[in-house]
XYZ file of C-alpha atoms in Angstrom:
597
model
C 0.000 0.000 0.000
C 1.744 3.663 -1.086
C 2.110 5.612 2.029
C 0.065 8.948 2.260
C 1.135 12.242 3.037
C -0.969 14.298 6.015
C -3.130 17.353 4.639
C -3.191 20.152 6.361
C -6.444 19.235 8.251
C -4.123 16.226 9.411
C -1.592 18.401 10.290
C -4.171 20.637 12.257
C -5.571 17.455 14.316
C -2.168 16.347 14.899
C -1.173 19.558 16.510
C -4.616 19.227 18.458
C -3.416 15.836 19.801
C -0.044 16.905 21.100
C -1.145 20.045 22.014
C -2.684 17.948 24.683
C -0.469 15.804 25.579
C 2.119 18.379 26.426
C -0.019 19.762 28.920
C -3.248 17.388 29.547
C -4.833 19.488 32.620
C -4.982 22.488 30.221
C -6.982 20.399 27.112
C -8.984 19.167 30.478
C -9.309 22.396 31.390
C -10.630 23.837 28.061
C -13.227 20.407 27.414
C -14.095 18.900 30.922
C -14.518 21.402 33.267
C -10.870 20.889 34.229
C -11.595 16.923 35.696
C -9.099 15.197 33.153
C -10.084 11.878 34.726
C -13.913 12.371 34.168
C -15.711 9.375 33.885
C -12.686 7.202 35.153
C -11.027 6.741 38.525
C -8.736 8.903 39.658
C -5.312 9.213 38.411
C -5.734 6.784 35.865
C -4.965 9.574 33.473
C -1.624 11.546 35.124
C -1.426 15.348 34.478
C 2.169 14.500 33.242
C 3.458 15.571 29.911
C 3.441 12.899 27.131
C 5.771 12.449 24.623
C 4.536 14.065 21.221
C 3.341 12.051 18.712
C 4.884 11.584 15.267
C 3.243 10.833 11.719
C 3.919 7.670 10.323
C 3.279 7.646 6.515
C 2.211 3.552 6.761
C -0.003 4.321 9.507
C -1.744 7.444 7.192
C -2.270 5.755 4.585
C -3.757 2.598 6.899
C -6.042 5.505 7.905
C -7.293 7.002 4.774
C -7.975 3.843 3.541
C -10.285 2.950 6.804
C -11.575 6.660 6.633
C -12.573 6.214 2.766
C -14.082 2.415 3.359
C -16.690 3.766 5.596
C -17.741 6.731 3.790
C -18.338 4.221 0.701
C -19.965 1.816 2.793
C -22.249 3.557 5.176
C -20.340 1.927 7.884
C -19.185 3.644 10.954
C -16.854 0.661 12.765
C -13.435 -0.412 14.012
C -14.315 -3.285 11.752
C -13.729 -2.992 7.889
C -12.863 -3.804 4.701
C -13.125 -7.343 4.552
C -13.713 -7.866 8.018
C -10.754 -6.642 8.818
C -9.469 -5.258 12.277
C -7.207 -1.824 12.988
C -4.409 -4.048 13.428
C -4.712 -5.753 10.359
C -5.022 -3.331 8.299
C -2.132 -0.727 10.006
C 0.116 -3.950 9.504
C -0.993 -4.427 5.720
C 0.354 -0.572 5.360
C 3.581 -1.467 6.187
C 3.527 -0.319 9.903
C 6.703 -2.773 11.200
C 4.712 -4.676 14.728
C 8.256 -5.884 15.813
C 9.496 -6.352 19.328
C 7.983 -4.883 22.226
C 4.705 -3.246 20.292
C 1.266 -1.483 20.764
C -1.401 -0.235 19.011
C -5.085 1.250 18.831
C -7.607 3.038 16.757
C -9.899 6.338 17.547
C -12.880 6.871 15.251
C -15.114 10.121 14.691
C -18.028 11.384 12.518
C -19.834 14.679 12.349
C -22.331 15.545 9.432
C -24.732 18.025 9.040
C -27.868 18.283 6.455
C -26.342 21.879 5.448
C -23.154 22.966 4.658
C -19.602 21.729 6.043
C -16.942 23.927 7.925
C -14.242 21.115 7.242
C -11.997 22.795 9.227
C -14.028 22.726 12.133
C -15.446 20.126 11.652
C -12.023 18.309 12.490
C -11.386 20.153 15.302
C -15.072 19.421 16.691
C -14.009 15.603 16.159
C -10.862 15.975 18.223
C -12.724 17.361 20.798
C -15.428 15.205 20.564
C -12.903 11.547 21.092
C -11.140 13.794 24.199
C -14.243 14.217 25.929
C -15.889 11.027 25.099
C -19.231 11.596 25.941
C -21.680 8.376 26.773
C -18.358 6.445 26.055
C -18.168 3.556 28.687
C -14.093 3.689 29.575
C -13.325 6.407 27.786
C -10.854 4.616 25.771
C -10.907 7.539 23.196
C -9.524 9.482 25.542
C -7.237 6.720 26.693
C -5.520 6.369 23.377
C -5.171 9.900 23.219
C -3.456 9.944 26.139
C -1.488 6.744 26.056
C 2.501 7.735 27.120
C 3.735 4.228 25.004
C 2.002 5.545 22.104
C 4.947 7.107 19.342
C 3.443 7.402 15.892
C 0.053 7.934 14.447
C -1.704 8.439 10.824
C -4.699 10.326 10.802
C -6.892 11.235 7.806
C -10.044 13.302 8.162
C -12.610 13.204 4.706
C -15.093 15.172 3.666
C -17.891 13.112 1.905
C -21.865 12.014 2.106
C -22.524 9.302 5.103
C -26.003 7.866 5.166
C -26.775 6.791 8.664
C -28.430 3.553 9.308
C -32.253 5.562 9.788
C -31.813 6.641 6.346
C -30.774 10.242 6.764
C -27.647 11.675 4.326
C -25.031 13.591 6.036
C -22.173 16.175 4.576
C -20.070 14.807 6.980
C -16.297 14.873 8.062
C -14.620 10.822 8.631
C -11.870 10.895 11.052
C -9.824 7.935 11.307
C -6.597 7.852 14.126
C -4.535 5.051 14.147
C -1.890 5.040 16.936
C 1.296 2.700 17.259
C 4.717 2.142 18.987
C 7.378 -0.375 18.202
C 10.125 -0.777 20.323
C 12.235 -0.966 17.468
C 11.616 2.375 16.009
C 12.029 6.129 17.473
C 12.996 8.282 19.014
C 11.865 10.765 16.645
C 12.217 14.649 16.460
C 9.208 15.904 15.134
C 7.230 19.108 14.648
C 6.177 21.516 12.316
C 6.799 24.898 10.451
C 4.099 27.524 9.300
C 3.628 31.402 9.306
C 0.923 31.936 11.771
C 0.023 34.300 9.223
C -3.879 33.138 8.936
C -4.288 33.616 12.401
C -1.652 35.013 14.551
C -2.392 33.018 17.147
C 0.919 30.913 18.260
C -0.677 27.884 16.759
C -0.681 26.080 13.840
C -3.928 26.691 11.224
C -4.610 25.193 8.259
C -2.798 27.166 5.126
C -0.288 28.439 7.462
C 2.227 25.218 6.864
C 5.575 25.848 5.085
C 6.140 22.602 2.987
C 9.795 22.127 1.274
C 11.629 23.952 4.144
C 15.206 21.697 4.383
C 15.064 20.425 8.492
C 18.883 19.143 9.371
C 20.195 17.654 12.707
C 23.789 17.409 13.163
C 24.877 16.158 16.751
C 27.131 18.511 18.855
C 29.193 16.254 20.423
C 29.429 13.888 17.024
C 29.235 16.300 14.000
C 29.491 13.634 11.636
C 26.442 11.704 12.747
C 23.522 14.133 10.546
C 20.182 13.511 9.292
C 18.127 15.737 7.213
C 14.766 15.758 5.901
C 12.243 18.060 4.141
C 8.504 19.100 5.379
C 5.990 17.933 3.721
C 2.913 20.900 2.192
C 1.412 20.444 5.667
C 4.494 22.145 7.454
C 5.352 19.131 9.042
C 8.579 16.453 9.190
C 9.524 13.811 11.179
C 13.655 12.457 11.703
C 14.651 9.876 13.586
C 17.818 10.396 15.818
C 19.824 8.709 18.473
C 19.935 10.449 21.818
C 22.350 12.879 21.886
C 22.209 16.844 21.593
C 21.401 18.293 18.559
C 21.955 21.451 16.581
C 18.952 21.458 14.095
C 18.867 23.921 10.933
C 15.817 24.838 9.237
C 16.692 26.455 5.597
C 13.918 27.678 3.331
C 12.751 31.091 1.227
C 10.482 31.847 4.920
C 9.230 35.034 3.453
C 8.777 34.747 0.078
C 12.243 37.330 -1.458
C 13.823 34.541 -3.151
C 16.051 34.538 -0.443
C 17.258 30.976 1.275
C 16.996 31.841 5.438
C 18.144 29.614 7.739
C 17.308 29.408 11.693
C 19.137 26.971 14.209
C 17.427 25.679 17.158
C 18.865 23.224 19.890
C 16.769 19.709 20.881
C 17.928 17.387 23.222
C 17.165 13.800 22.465
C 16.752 11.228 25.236
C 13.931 7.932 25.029
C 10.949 10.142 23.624
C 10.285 12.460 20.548
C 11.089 15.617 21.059
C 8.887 18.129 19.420
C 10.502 21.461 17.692
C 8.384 23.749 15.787
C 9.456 26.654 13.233
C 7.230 29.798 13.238
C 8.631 32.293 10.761
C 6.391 35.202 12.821
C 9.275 35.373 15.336
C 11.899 35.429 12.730
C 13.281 39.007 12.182
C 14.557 39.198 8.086
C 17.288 41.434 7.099
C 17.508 43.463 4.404
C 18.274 41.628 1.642
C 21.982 41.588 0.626
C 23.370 42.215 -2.737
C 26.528 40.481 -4.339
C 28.843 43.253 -3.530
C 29.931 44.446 0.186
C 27.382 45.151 2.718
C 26.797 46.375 5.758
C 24.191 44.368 7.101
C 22.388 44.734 10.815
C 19.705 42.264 12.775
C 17.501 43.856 14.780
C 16.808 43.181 18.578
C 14.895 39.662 17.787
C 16.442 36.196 16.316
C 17.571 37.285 13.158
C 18.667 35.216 9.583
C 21.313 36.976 8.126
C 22.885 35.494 4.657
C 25.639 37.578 3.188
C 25.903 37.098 -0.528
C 28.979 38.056 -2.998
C 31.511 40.690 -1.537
C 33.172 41.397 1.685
C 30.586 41.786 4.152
C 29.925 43.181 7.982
C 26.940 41.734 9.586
C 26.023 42.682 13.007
C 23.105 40.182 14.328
C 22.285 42.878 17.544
C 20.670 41.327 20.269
C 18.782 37.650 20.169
C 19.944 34.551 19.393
C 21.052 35.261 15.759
C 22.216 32.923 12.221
C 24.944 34.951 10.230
C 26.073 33.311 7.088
C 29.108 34.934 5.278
C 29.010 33.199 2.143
C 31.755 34.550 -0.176
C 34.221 37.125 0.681
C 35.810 38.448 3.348
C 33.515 38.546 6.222
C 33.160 39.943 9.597
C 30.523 38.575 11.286
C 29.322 39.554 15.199
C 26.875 37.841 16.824
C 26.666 40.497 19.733
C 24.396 39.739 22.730
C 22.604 35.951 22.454
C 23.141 32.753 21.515
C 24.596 33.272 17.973
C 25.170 31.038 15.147
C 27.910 32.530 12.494
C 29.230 30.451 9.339
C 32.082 32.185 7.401
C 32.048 30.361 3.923
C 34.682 30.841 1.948
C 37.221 33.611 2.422
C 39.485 34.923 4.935
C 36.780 35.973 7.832
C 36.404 37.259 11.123
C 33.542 35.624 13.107
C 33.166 37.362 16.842
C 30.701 35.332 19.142
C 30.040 38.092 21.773
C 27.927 37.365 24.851
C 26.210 34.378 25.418
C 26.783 30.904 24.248
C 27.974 31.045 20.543
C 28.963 28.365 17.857
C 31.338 29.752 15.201
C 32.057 28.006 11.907
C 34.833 29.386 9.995
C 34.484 27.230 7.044
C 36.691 27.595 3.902
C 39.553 30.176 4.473
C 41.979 31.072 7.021
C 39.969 32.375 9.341
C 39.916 34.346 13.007
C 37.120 32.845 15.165
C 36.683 34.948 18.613
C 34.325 33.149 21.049
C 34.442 36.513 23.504
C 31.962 35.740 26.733
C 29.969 32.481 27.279
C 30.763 28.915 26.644
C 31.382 29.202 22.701
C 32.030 25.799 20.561
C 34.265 26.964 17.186
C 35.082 25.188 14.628
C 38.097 26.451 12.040
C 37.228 24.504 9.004
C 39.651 24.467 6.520
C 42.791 26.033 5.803
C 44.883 27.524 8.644
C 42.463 28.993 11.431
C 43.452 31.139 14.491
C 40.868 30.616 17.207
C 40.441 32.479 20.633
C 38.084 31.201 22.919
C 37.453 34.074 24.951
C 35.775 33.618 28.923
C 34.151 30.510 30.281
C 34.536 27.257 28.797
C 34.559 26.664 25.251
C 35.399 24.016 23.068
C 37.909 24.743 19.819
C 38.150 22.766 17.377
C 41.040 23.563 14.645
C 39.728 20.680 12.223
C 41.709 20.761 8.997
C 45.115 22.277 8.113
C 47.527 24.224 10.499
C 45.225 25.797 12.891
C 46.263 27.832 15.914
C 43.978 27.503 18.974
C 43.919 29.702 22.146
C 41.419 28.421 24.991
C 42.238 32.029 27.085
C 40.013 31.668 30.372
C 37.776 29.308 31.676
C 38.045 25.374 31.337
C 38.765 24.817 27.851
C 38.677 21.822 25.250
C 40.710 22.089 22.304
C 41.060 19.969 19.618
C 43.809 20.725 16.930
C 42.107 18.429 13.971
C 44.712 17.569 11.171
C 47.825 19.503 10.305
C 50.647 21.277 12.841
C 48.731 22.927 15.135
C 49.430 25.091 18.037
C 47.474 24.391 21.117
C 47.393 26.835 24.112
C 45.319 26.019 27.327
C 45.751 29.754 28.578
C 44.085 30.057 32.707
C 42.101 27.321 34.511
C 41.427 23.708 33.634
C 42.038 22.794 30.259
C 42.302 19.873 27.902
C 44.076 19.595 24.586
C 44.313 17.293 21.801
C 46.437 17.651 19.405
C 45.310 14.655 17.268
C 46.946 14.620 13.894
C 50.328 16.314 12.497
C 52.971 17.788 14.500
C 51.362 19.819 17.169
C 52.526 22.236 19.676
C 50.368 21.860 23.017
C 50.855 24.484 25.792
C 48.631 24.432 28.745
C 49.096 27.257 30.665
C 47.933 27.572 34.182
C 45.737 25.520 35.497
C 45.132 21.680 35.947
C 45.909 20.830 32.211
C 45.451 17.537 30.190
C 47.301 17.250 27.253
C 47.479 14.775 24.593
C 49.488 14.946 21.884
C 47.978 12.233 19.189
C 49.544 10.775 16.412
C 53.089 12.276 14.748
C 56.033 14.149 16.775
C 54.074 16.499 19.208
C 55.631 18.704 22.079
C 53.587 18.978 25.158
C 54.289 21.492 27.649
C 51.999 21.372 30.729
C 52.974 25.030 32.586
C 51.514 25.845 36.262
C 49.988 23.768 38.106
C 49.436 19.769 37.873
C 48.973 18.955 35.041
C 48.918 15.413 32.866
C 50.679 15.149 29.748
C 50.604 12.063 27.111
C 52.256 12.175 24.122
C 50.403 8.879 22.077
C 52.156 7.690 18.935
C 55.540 9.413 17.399
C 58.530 10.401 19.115
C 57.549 13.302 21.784
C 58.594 15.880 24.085
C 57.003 16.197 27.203
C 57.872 19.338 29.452
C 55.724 18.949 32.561
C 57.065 22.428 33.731
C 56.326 23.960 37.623
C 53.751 21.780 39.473
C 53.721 17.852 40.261
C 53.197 16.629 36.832
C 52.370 13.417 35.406
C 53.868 12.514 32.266
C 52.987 9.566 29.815
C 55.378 8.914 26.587
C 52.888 6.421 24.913
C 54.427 4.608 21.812
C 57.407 6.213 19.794
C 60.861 7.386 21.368
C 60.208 9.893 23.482
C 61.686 12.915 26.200
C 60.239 13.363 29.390
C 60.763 15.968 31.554
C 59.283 16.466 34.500
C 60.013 20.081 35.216
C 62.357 22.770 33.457
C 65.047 25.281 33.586
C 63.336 27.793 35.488
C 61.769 25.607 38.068
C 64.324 22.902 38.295
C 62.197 20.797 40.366
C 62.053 22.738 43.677
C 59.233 21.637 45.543
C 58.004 19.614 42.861
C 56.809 15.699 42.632
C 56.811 14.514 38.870
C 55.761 11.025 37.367
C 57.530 10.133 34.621
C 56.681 7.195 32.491
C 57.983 6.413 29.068
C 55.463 3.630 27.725
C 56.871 1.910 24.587
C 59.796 3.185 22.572
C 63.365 4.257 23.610
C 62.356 7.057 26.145
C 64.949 9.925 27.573
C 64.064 10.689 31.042
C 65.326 14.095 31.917
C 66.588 14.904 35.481
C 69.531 17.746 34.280
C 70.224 19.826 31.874
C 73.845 21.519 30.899
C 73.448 24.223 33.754
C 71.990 22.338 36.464
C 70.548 19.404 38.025
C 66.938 19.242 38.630
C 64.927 18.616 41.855
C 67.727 19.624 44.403
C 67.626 21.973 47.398
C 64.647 20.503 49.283
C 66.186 17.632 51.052
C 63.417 14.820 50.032
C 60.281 16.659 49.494
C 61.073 17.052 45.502
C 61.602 14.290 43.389
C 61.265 12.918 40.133
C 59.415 8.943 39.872
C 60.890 7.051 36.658
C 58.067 4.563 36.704
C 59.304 1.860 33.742
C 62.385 2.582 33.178
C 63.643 -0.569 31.026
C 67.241 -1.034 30.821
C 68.838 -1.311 27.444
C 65.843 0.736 25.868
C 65.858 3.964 27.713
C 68.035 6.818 29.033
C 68.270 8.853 32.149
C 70.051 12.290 31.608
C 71.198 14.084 34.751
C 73.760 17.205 34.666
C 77.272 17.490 35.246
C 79.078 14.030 35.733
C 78.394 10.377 37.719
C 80.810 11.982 40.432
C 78.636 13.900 41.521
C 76.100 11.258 42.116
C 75.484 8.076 44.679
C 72.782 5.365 43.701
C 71.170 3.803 47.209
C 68.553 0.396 46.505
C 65.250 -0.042 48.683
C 62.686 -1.955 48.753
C 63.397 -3.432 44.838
C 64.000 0.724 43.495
C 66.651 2.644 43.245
C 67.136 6.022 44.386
C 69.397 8.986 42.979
C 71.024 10.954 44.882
C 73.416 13.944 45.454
C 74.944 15.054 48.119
C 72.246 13.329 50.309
C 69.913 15.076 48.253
C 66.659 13.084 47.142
C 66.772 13.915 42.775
C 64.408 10.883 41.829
C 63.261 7.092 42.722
C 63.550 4.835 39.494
C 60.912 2.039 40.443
C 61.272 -1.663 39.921
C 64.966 -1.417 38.935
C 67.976 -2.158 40.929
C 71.534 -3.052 40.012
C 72.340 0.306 38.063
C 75.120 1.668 37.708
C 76.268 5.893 37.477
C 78.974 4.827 34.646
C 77.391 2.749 32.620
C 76.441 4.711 29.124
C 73.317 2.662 28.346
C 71.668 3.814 31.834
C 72.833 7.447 32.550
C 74.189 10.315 29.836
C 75.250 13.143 31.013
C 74.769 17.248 30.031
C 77.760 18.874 30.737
């Protein structure tokens, strides 16, 4: 059987039906006199929210088909063609009854001997099933409140019903068919109109948007998208994993030939979500032109598309989209939570307040996150990103990107190429992931990890953790008591550096795989002297005949002492470091201890 597309009059009764469930002691409210459980015990219907329902195209076009029958037939019953059942025939759609399932059916008719308000008409048979008048059990009710329930079809028709005394109706058939499978959802769902019929905040029939473009793209997993298009009711349904979701809505929303674009945020958990687009709150630019403009939002969400040119766009207050298309771009989001996509060319994207998400696409571009946790992403080419207060997360994505986390507790994430990583204040963590990278993290309890290639990790104040991954690395834990990891490759660990030279410090060094340096001197000095025992270097796995300990000036100046299966350096009875689970070393011997005179 071809699946069926909702009208708008489906679309209108659907929006009716979640309506109420979002908020079933209002509908109760507005129908019974404000006793939701009317004609049933109490609490057998909670006041809580239920998920929002979503159309399922099998499940329409199992309801047209019942809704049809019985207008041809004269025949007002859950029973139909060919003595079938609901079930049956939802099944025979396509509907998949797999796993844990559910299912059930509503039916309504209203006629009159004059003419037909088909519009309300289906809103008098929504209302009608809620309340369920002379209903014993209002089951109607029941199925339109059932939690489980996840997807319906629904088809309303206009038609001639002769009644079983004889008497012709103009009359409207409602069939709802409702269903959940435990092997389908959750879905994001919702609509998009104008609320230009009626400016009411609520969806009326020749208000619906069809063809608008409706895109998801996970925030914490860009690369897992789904997109869809509405259908001429307004409406769309996508199925997603749990997760959090950026979702983009792209369409000509006010008829200048224009494509405008609005991102929302929807959180995904074990139920559909419901996120609606109403182009009445939108507040439209002027229209570019392909050369360079100066273009300003007003106080509201604005949609801003640059075209040709090098353009400035200011969103101004509200939580604004800026598209730069071609050109070199500045784009400022200014006060809200801002959206800005470069495009191609060499732009400047500036969050400013608020929580911002920057896209510098094609170019080398400057992103700026300013105040509030921002998320930017370079793009391509080589990007220089600032992160700005609070937390934010910078992502440097393709080519040689330079990323600066500044305050707050940062994530950074240099993406391919040689990138530059710097932590700046508080708690950060950086990943330099593929190329060559440069990670600095500042002050601050930093984690740093280098990734794949030759990185140098250089942890600053504070504690910090530093592991280098694959390639051959150098790992600078600077002041603080430091932790340092080599991970595969031949790599350099030290613990502290020139300027601190391990006063007061307690580092952990440990090589991992490879032939690893461990550095406890440098030409100048020695390292972690001048505090009796309280500083100290721990080799953890130091493996003899593999890797190197370096220590300054010459094995005179040194004594070895074994306890308790480790052996400890010393100079001058002077604690420098413990070199665990190895005894029998000796100060002379070149493939142990080298030397920086």
């Amino acid at each position: 059987m071809p699946q069926t597309l909702p009208t708008d009059r489906d679309q209108l009764m659907l929006e009716l039906i979640n309506r109420a469930r979002a908020n079933p002691q209002a509908e109760a409210t507005r129908l019974l006199g404000g006793n939701l459980n009317e004609g049933l015990s109490p609490g057998t219907i909670s006041t809580d929210a239920k998920q929002p329902l979503a159309f399922n195209l099998n499940l329409n076009a199992a309801a047209e088909g019942h809704s049809q029958w019985m207008l041809d037939n004269n025949v007002f019953s859950h029973t139909g063609a060919n003595g079938s059942s609901s079930g049956t025939r939802m099944a025979e759609a396509g509907y998949p009854f797999t796993g844990g399932w559910g299912r059930g059916e509503n039916l309504a008719w209203k006629g009159t001997t004059g003419t037909v308000n088909f519009t309300q008409y289906v809103i008098d048979n929504h209302d009608n099933l809620f309340v369920d008048a002379g209903v014993s059990g209002r089951g109607h009710r029941l199925n339109l409140m059932n939690a489980s329930y996840r997807e319906v079809g629904i088809s309303s028709i206009q038609g001639l019903f002769t009644t079983s005394s004889g008497t012709t109706y103009n009359s409207v058939m409602t069939t709802q068919d409702f269903a959940y499978s435990s092997n389908r959802g959750p879905f994001l769902t919702g609509v998009a109109y104008t609320d230009a019929v009626t400016d009411d905040d609520f969806y009326t029939v020749g208000e619906g948007l069809g063809n608008v473009t409706v895109t998801a793209v996970e925030v914490s997993n860009p690369s897992n998208t789904a997109s869809t298009t509405t259908w001429s009711s307004g409406g769309y349904n996508l199925e997603l994993s749990s997760g959090t979701y950026d979702v983009t809505f792209s369409g000509d929303f006010n008829n200048d030939g224009q494509t405008d674009t609005v991102t929302q945020s929807a959180t995904i958990g074990s139920t559909n979500v419901k996120l609606d687009l109403a182009t009445d709150t939108i507040n439209f630019a002027p229209t570019p032109t392909s050369g360079s403009d100066n273009l300003t939002g007003s106080a509201g969400n604005d949609s801003i598309k640059a075209l040709g040119g090098n353009d400035i766009v200011d969103g101004g207050d509200g939580s604004d989209t800026l598209l730069g298309a071609g050109g070199n771009d500045v784009l400022n989001g200014e006060a809200g939570n801002d959206r800005l996509l470069g495009g191609n060319g060499n732009d400047e994207l500036n969050g400013g307040d608020n929580n911002d998400t920057l896209f510098g696409q094609a170019g080398a571009d400057l992103l700026q996150g300013n105040f509030g946790s921002d998320v930017l992403n370079g793009g391509t080419e080589n990007d220089t990103l600032f992160g700005g207060e609070d937390g934010d997360t910078l992502i440097g994505h393709n080519d040689d990107d330079v990323l600066n986390g500044e305050a707050g507790d940062d994530r950074l994430l240099g993406g391919n190429g040689n990138d530059e990583l710097n932590g700046g204040d508080n708690n950060d963590t950086l990943f330099g992931q593929a190329g060559t990278d440069l990670l600095n993290g500042g002050s601050g309890n930093d984690k740093l990890i280098g990734g794949t290639d030759n990185d140098i990790l250089s942890g600053g104040d504070d504690r910090d953790t530093l592991i280098g991954q694959d390639g051959d690395d150098l790992l600078t834990g600077n002041s603080g008591n430091d932790r340092l990891l080599g991970g595969n490759g031949n790599d350099t660990l030290l613990g502290t550096d020139e300027t601190a030279a391990g006063v007061g410090e307690q580092d952990v060094l440990r090589g991992n795989a490879g032939r690893d340096r461990f550095v406890l001197g440098d030409s100048t000095q020695a390292y972690y002297l001048g505090n009796s025992n309280l500083d100290r270097a721990i080799v953890a796995d130091f493996t003899l005949g593999e890797d190197r300990i370096q220590l300054h000036g010459s094995a005179a100046e040194y004594q070895l002492r074994e306890a308790n299966g480790h052996t400890q350096i010393r100079s001058s009875g002077d604690l420098v470091a413990i070199v665990q689970n190895s005894t029998g070393l000796a100060l002379n011997d070149p493939s142990v201890f080298e030397y920086a005179i």
